[in-house]
PDB file of C-alpha atoms in Angstrom:
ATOM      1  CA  UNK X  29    -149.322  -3.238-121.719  1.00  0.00           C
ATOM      2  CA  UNK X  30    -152.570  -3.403-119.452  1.00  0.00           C
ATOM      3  CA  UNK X  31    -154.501  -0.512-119.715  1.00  0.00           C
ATOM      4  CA  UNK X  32    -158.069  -0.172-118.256  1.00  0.00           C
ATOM      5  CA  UNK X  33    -160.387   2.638-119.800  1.00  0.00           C
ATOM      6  CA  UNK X  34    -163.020   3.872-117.673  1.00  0.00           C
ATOM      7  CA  UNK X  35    -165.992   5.762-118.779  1.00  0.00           C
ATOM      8  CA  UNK X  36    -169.462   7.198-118.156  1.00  0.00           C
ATOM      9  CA  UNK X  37    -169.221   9.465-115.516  1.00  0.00           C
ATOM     10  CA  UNK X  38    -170.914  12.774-115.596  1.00  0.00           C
ATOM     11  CA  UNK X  39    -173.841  15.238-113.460  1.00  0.00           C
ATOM     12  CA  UNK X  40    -176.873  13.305-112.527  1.00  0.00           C
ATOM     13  CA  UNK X  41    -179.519  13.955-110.317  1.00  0.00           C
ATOM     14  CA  UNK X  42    -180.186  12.485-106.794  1.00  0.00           C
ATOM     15  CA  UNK X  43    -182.167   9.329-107.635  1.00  0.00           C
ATOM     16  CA  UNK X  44    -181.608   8.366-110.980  1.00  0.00           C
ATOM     17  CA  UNK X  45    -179.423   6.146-112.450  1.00  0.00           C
ATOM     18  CA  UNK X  46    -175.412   6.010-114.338  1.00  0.00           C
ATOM     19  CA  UNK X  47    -173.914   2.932-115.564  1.00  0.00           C
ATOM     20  CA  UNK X  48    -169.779   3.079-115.531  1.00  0.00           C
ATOM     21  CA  UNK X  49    -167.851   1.208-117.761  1.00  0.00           C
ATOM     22  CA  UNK X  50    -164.003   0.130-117.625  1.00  0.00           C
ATOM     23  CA  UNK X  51    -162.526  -1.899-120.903  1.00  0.00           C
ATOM     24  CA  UNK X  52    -159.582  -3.804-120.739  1.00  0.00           C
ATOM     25  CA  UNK X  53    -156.514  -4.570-122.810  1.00  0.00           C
ATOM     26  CA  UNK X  54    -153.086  -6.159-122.532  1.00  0.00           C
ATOM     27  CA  UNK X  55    -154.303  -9.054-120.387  1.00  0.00           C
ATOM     28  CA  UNK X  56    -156.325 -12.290-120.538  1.00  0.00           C
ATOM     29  CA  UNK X  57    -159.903 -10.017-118.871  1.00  0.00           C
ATOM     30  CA  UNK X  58    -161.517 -13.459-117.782  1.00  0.00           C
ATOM     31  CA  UNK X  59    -158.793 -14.747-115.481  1.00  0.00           C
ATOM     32  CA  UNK X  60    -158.641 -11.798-113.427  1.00  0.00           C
ATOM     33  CA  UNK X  61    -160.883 -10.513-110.624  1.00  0.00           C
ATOM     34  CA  UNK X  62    -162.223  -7.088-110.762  1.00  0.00           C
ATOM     35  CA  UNK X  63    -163.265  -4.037-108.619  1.00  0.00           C
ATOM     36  CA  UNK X  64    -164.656  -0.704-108.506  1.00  0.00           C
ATOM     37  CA  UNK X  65    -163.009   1.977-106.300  1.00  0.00           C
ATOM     38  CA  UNK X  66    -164.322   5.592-105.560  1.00  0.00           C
ATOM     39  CA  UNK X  67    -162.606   8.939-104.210  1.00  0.00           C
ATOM     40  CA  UNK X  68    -164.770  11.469-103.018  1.00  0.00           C
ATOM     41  CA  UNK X  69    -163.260  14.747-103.500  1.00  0.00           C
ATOM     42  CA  UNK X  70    -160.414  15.506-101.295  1.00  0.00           C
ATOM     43  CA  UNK X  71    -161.166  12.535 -99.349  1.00  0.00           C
ATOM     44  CA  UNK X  72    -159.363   8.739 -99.052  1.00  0.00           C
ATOM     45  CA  UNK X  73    -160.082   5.382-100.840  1.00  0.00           C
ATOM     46  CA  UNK X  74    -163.650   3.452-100.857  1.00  0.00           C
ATOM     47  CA  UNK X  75    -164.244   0.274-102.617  1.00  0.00           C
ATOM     48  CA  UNK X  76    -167.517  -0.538-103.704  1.00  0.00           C
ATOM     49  CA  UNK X  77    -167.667  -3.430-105.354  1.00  0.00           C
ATOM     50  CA  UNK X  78    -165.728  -6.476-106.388  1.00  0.00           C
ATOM     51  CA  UNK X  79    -166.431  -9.643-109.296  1.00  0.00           C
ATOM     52  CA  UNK X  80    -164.684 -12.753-109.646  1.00  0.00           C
ATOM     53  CA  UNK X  81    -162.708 -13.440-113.005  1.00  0.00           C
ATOM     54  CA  UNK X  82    -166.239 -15.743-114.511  1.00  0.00           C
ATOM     55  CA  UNK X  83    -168.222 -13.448-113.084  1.00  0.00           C
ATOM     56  CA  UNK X  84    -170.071 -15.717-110.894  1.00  0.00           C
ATOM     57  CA  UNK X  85    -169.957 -13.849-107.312  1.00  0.00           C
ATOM     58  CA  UNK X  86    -170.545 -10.291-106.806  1.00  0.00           C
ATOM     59  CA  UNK X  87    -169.511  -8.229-103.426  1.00  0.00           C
ATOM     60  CA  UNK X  88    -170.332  -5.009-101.949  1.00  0.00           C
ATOM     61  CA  UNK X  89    -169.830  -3.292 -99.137  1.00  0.00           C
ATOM     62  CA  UNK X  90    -173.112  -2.166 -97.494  1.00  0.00           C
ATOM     63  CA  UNK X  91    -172.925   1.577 -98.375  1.00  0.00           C
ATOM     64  CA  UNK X  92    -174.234   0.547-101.572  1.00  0.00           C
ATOM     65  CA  UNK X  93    -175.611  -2.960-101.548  1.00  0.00           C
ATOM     66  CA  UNK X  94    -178.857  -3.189-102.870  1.00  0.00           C
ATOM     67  CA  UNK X  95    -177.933   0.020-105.303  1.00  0.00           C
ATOM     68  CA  UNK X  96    -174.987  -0.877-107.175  1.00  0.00           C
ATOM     69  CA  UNK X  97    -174.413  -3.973-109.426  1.00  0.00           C
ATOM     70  CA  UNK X  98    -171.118  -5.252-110.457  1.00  0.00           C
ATOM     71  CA  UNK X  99    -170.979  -7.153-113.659  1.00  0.00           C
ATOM     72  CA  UNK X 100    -168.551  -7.844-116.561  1.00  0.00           C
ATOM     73  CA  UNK X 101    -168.693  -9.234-120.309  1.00  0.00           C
ATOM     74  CA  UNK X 102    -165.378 -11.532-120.783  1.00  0.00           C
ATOM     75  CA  UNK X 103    -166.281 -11.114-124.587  1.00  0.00           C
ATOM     76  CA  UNK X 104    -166.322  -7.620-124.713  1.00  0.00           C
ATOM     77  CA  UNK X 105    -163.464  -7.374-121.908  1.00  0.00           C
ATOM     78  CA  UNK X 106    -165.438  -4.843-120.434  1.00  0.00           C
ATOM     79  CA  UNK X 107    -166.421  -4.212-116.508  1.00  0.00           C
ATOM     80  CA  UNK X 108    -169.473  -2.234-115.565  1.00  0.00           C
ATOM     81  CA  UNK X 109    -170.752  -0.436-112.424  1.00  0.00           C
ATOM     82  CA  UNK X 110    -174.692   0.268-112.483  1.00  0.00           C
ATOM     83  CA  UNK X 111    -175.777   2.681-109.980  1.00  0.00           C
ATOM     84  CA  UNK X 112    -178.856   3.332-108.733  1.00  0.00           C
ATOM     85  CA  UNK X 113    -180.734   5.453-106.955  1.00  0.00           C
ATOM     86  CA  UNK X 114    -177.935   7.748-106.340  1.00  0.00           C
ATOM     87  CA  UNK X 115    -177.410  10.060-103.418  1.00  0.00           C
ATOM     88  CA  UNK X 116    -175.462  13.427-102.908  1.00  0.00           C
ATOM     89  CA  UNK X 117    -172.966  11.036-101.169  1.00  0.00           C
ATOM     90  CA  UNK X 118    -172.121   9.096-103.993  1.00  0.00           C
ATOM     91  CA  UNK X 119    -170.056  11.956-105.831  1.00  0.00           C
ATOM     92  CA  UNK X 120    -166.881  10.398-106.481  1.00  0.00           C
ATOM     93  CA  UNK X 121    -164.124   9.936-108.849  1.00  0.00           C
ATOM     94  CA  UNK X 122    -164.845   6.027-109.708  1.00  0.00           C
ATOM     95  CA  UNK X 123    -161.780   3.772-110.537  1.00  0.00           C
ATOM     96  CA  UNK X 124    -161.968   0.423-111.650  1.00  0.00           C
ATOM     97  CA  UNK X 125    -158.949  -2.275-110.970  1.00  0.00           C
ATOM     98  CA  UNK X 126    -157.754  -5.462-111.362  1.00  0.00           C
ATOM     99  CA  UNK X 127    -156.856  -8.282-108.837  1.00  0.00           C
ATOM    100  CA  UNK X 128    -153.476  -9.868-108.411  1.00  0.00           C
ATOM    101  CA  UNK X 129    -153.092 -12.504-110.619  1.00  0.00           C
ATOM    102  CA  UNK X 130    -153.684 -15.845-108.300  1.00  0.00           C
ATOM    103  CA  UNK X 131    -157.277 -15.775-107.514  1.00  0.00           C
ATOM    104  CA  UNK X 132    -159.433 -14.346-104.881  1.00  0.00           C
ATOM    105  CA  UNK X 133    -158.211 -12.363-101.763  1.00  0.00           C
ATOM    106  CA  UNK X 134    -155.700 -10.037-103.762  1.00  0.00           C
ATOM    107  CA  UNK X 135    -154.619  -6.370-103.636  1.00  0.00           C
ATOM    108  CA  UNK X 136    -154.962  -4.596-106.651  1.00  0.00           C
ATOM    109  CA  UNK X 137    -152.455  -4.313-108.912  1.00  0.00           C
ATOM    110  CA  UNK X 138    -153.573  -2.173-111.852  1.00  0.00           C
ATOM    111  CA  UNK X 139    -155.564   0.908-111.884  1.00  0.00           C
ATOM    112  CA  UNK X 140    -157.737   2.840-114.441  1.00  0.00           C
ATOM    113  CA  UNK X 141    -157.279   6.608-114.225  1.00  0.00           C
ATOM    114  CA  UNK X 142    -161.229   6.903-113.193  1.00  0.00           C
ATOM    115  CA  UNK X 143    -163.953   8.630-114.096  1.00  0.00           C
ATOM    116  CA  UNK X 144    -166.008  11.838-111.855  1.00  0.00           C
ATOM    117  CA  UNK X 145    -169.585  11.157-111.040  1.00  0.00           C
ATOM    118  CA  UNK X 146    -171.480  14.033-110.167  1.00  0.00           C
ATOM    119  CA  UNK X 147    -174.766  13.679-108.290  1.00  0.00           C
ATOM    120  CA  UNK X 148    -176.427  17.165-107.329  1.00  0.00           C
ATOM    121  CA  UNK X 149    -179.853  18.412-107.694  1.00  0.00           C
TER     122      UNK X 149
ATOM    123  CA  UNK V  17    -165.273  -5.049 -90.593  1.00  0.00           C
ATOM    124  CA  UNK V  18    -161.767  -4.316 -90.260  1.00  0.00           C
ATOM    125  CA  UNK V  19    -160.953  -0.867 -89.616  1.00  0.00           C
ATOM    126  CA  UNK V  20    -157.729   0.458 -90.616  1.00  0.00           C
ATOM    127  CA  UNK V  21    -155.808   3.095 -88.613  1.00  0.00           C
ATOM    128  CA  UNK V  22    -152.810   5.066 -90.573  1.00  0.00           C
ATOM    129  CA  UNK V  23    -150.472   7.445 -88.704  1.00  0.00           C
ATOM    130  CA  UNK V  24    -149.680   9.702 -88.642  1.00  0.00           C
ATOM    131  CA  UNK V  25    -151.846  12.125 -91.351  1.00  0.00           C
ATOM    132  CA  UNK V  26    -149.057  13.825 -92.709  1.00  0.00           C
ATOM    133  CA  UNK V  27    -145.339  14.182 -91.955  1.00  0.00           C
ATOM    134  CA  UNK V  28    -142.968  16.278 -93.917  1.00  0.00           C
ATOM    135  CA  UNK V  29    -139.735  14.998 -94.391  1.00  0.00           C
ATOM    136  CA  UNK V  30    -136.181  16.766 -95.704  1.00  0.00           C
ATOM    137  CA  UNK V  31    -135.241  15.197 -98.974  1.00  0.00           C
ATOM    138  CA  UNK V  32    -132.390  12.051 -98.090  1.00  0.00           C
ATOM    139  CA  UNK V  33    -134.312  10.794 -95.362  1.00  0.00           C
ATOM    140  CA  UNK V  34    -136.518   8.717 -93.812  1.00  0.00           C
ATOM    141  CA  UNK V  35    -140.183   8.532 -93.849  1.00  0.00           C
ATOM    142  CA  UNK V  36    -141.826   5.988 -91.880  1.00  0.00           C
ATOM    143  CA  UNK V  37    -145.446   5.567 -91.835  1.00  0.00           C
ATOM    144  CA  UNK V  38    -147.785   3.187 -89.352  1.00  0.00           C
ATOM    145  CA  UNK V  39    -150.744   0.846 -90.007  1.00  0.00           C
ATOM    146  CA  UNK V  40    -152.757  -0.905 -87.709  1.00  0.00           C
ATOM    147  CA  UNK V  41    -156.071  -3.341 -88.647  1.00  0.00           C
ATOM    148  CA  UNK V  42    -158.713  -3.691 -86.086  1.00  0.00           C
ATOM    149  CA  UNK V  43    -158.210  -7.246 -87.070  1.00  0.00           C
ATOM    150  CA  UNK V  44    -155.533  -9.605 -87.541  1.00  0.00           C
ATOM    151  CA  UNK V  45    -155.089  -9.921 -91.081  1.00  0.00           C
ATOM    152  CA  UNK V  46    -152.576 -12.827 -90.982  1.00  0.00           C
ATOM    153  CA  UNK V  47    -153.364 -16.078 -92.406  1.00  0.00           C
ATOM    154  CA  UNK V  48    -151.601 -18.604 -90.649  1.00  0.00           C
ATOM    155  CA  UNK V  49    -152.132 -21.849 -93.062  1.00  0.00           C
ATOM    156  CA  UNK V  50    -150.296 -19.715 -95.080  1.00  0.00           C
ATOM    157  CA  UNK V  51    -148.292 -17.420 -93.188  1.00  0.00           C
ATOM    158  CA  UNK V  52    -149.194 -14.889 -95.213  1.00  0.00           C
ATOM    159  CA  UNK V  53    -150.447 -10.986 -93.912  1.00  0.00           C
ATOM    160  CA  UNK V  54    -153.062  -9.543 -96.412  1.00  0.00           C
ATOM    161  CA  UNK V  55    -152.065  -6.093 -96.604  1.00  0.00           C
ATOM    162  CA  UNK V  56    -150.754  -3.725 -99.568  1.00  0.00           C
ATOM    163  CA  UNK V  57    -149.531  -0.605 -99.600  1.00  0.00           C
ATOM    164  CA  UNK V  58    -150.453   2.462-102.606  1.00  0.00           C
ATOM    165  CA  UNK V  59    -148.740   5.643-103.400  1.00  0.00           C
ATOM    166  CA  UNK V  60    -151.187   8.266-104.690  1.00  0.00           C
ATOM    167  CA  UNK V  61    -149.940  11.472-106.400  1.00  0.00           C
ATOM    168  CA  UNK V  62    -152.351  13.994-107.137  1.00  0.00           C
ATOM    169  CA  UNK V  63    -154.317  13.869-110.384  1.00  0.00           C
ATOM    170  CA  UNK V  64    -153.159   9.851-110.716  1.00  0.00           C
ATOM    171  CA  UNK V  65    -154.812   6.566-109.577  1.00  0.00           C
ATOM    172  CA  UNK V  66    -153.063   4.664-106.866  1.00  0.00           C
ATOM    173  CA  UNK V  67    -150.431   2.543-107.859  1.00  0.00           C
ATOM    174  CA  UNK V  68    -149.550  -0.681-105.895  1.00  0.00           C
ATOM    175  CA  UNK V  69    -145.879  -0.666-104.255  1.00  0.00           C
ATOM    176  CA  UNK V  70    -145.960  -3.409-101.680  1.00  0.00           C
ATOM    177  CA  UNK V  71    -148.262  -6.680-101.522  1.00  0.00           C
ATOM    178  CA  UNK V  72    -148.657  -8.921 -98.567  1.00  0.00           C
ATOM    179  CA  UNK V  73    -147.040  -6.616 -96.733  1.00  0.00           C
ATOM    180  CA  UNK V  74    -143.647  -6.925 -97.639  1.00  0.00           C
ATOM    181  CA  UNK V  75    -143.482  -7.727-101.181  1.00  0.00           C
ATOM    182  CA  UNK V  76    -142.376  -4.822-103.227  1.00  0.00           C
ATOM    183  CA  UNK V  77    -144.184  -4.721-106.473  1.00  0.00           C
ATOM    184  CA  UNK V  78    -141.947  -4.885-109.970  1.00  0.00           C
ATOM    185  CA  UNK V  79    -140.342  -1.517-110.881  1.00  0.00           C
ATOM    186  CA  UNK V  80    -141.229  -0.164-107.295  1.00  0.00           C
ATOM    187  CA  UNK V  81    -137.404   1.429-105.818  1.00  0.00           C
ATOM    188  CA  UNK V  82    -135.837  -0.356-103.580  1.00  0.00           C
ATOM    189  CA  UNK V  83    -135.991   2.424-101.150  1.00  0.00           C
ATOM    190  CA  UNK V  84    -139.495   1.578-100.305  1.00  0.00           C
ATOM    191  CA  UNK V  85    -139.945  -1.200 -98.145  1.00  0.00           C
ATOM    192  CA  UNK V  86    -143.035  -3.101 -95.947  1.00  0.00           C
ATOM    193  CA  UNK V  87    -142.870  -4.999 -92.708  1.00  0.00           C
ATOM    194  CA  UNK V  88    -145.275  -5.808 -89.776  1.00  0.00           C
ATOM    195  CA  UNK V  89    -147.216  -8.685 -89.312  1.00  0.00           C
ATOM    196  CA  UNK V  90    -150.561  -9.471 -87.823  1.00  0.00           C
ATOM    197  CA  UNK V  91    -151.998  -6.066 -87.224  1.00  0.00           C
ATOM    198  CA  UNK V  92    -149.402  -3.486 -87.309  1.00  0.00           C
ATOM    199  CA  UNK V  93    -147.440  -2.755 -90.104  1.00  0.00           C
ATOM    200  CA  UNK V  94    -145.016   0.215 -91.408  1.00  0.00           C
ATOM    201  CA  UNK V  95    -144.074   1.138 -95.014  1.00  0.00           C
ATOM    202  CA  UNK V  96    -140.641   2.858 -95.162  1.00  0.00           C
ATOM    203  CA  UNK V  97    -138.992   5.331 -97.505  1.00  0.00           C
ATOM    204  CA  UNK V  98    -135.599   5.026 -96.868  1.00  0.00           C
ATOM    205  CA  UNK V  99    -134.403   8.316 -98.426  1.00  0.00           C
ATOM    206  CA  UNK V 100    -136.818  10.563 -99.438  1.00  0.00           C
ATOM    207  CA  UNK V 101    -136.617  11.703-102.960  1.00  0.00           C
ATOM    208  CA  UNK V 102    -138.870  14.553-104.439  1.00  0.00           C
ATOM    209  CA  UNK V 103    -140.698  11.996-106.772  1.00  0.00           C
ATOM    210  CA  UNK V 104    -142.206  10.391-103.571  1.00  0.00           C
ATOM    211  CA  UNK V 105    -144.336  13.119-102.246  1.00  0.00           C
ATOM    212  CA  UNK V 106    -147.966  11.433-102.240  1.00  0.00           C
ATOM    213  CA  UNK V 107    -150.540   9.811 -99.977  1.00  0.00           C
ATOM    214  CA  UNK V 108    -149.873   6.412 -98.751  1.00  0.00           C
ATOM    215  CA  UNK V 109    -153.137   4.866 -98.025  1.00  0.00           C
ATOM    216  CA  UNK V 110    -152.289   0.356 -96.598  1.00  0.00           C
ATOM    217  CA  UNK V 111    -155.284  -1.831 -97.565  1.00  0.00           C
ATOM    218  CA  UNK V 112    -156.507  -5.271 -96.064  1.00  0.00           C
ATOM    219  CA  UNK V 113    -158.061  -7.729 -98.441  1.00  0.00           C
ATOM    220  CA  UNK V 114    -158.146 -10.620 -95.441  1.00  0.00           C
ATOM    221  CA  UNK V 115    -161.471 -10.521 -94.047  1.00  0.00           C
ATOM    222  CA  UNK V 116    -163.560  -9.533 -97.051  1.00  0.00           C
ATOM    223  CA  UNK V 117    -166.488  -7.987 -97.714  1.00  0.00           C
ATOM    224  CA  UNK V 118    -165.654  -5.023 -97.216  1.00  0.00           C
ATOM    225  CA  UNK V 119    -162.178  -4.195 -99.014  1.00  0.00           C
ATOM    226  CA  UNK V 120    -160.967  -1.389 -96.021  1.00  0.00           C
ATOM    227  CA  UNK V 121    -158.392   1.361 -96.713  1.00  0.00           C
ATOM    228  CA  UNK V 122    -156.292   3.187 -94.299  1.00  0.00           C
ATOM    229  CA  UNK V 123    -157.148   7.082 -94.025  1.00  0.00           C
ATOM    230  CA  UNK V 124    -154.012   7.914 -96.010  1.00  0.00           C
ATOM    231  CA  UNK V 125    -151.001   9.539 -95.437  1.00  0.00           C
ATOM    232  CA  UNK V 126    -149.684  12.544 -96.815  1.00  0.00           C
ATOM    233  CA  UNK V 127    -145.730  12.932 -97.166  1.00  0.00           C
ATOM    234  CA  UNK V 128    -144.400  16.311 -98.264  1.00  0.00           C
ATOM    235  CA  UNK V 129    -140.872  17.596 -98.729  1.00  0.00           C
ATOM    236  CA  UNK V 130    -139.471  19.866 -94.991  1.00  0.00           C
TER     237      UNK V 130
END
């Protein structure tokens, strides 16, 4: 069954740096797209970034282009988030998900169960 | 960027029947060479990730009840619970994945048991 394992969240201070990771089972990881999600507490859905299946194009919204990088190892079947410079405003649960199968422009059809990033001084 | 408007922000509904909840995109988010609208639908319980129930607006995801159903095309769309069971209390939040970047989310909508 697919299953997506996210880790690396924790308390870090404003500024510095966290790297997420998500690994992947029960499905081919290199012919699906791949995104990052986050929740603040109490509040609604934010996606923050988004990789094709090779990993050749990265997106972002621009809340946190420039500070965030995307990228994925199709050996390892592993996704990663690296954050930077993070900001109070960035405290989130992070979830990572998978695309539809059939390409770009999909919803999301799998879920990991997400992982809290703390950023406070 | 698209925007996308839920209503309303909660309703509570008695257990049996119907819950009805609005979505409207700042944006078309049809694709006419295709005909298809780009807009799913999540159920959120507390605690859980979201889990997709409806794709391209009206296609309801494998294992998703039959009670729950998508319609709407262009930029308004509804996602119905025909008859409310306990299990269904949640946020809805729709999504648009037409004009992208950015991925935009509805506000969400909270359902509750009257």
């Amino acid at each position: 069954q697919v299953q997506l394992v996210v880790s690396g969240g924790g308390v870090v201070q404003p500024g510095r740096s966290l790297r997420l990771s998500c690994e992947a089972s029960g499905f081919t990881f290199s012919d699906y797209g791949m995104h990052w999600v986050r929740q603040a507490p109490g509040k609604g859905l934010e996606w923050v970034a988004g990789i094709w299946d090779d990993g050749s194009n990265q997106y972002y919204p621009d809340s946190v282009k420039g500070r965030f990088t995307i990228y994925r190892d199709n050996f390892k079947k592993t996704l990663y988030l690296q954050m930077n410079s993070l900001r109070v405003d960035d405290t989130a649960v992070y979830f990572c998900a998978r695309d539809q199968e059939g390409g770009y422009k999909r919803p999301f059809d799998f879920w990991g169960q997400g992982t809290l990033v703390t950023v406070s001084s | 960027d698209i925007v996308m408007t839920q209503s309303p922000a909660s309703l509570a509904v008695s257990l049996g029947e119907r819950a009805t909840i609005n979505c409207k995109s700042s944006q078309s988010v049809l694709f006419t060479s295709n005909n298809k609208n780009y807009l799913g639908w999540y159920q959120q319980k507390p605690g859980h990730p979201p889990k997709l129930l409806i794709s391209w607006a009206s296609t309801r995801e494998s294992g998703v009840p039959d009670r729950f159903s998508g319609s709407g095309s262009g930029t308004d769309f509804t996602l119905t619970i025909s008859s409310l069971q306990a299990e269904d209390v949640a946020i809805y939040y729709c999504q648009q994945y037409y004009d992208i970047p950015p991925i935009t989310f509805g506000q969400g909508t909270r359902v509750e048991i009257k």
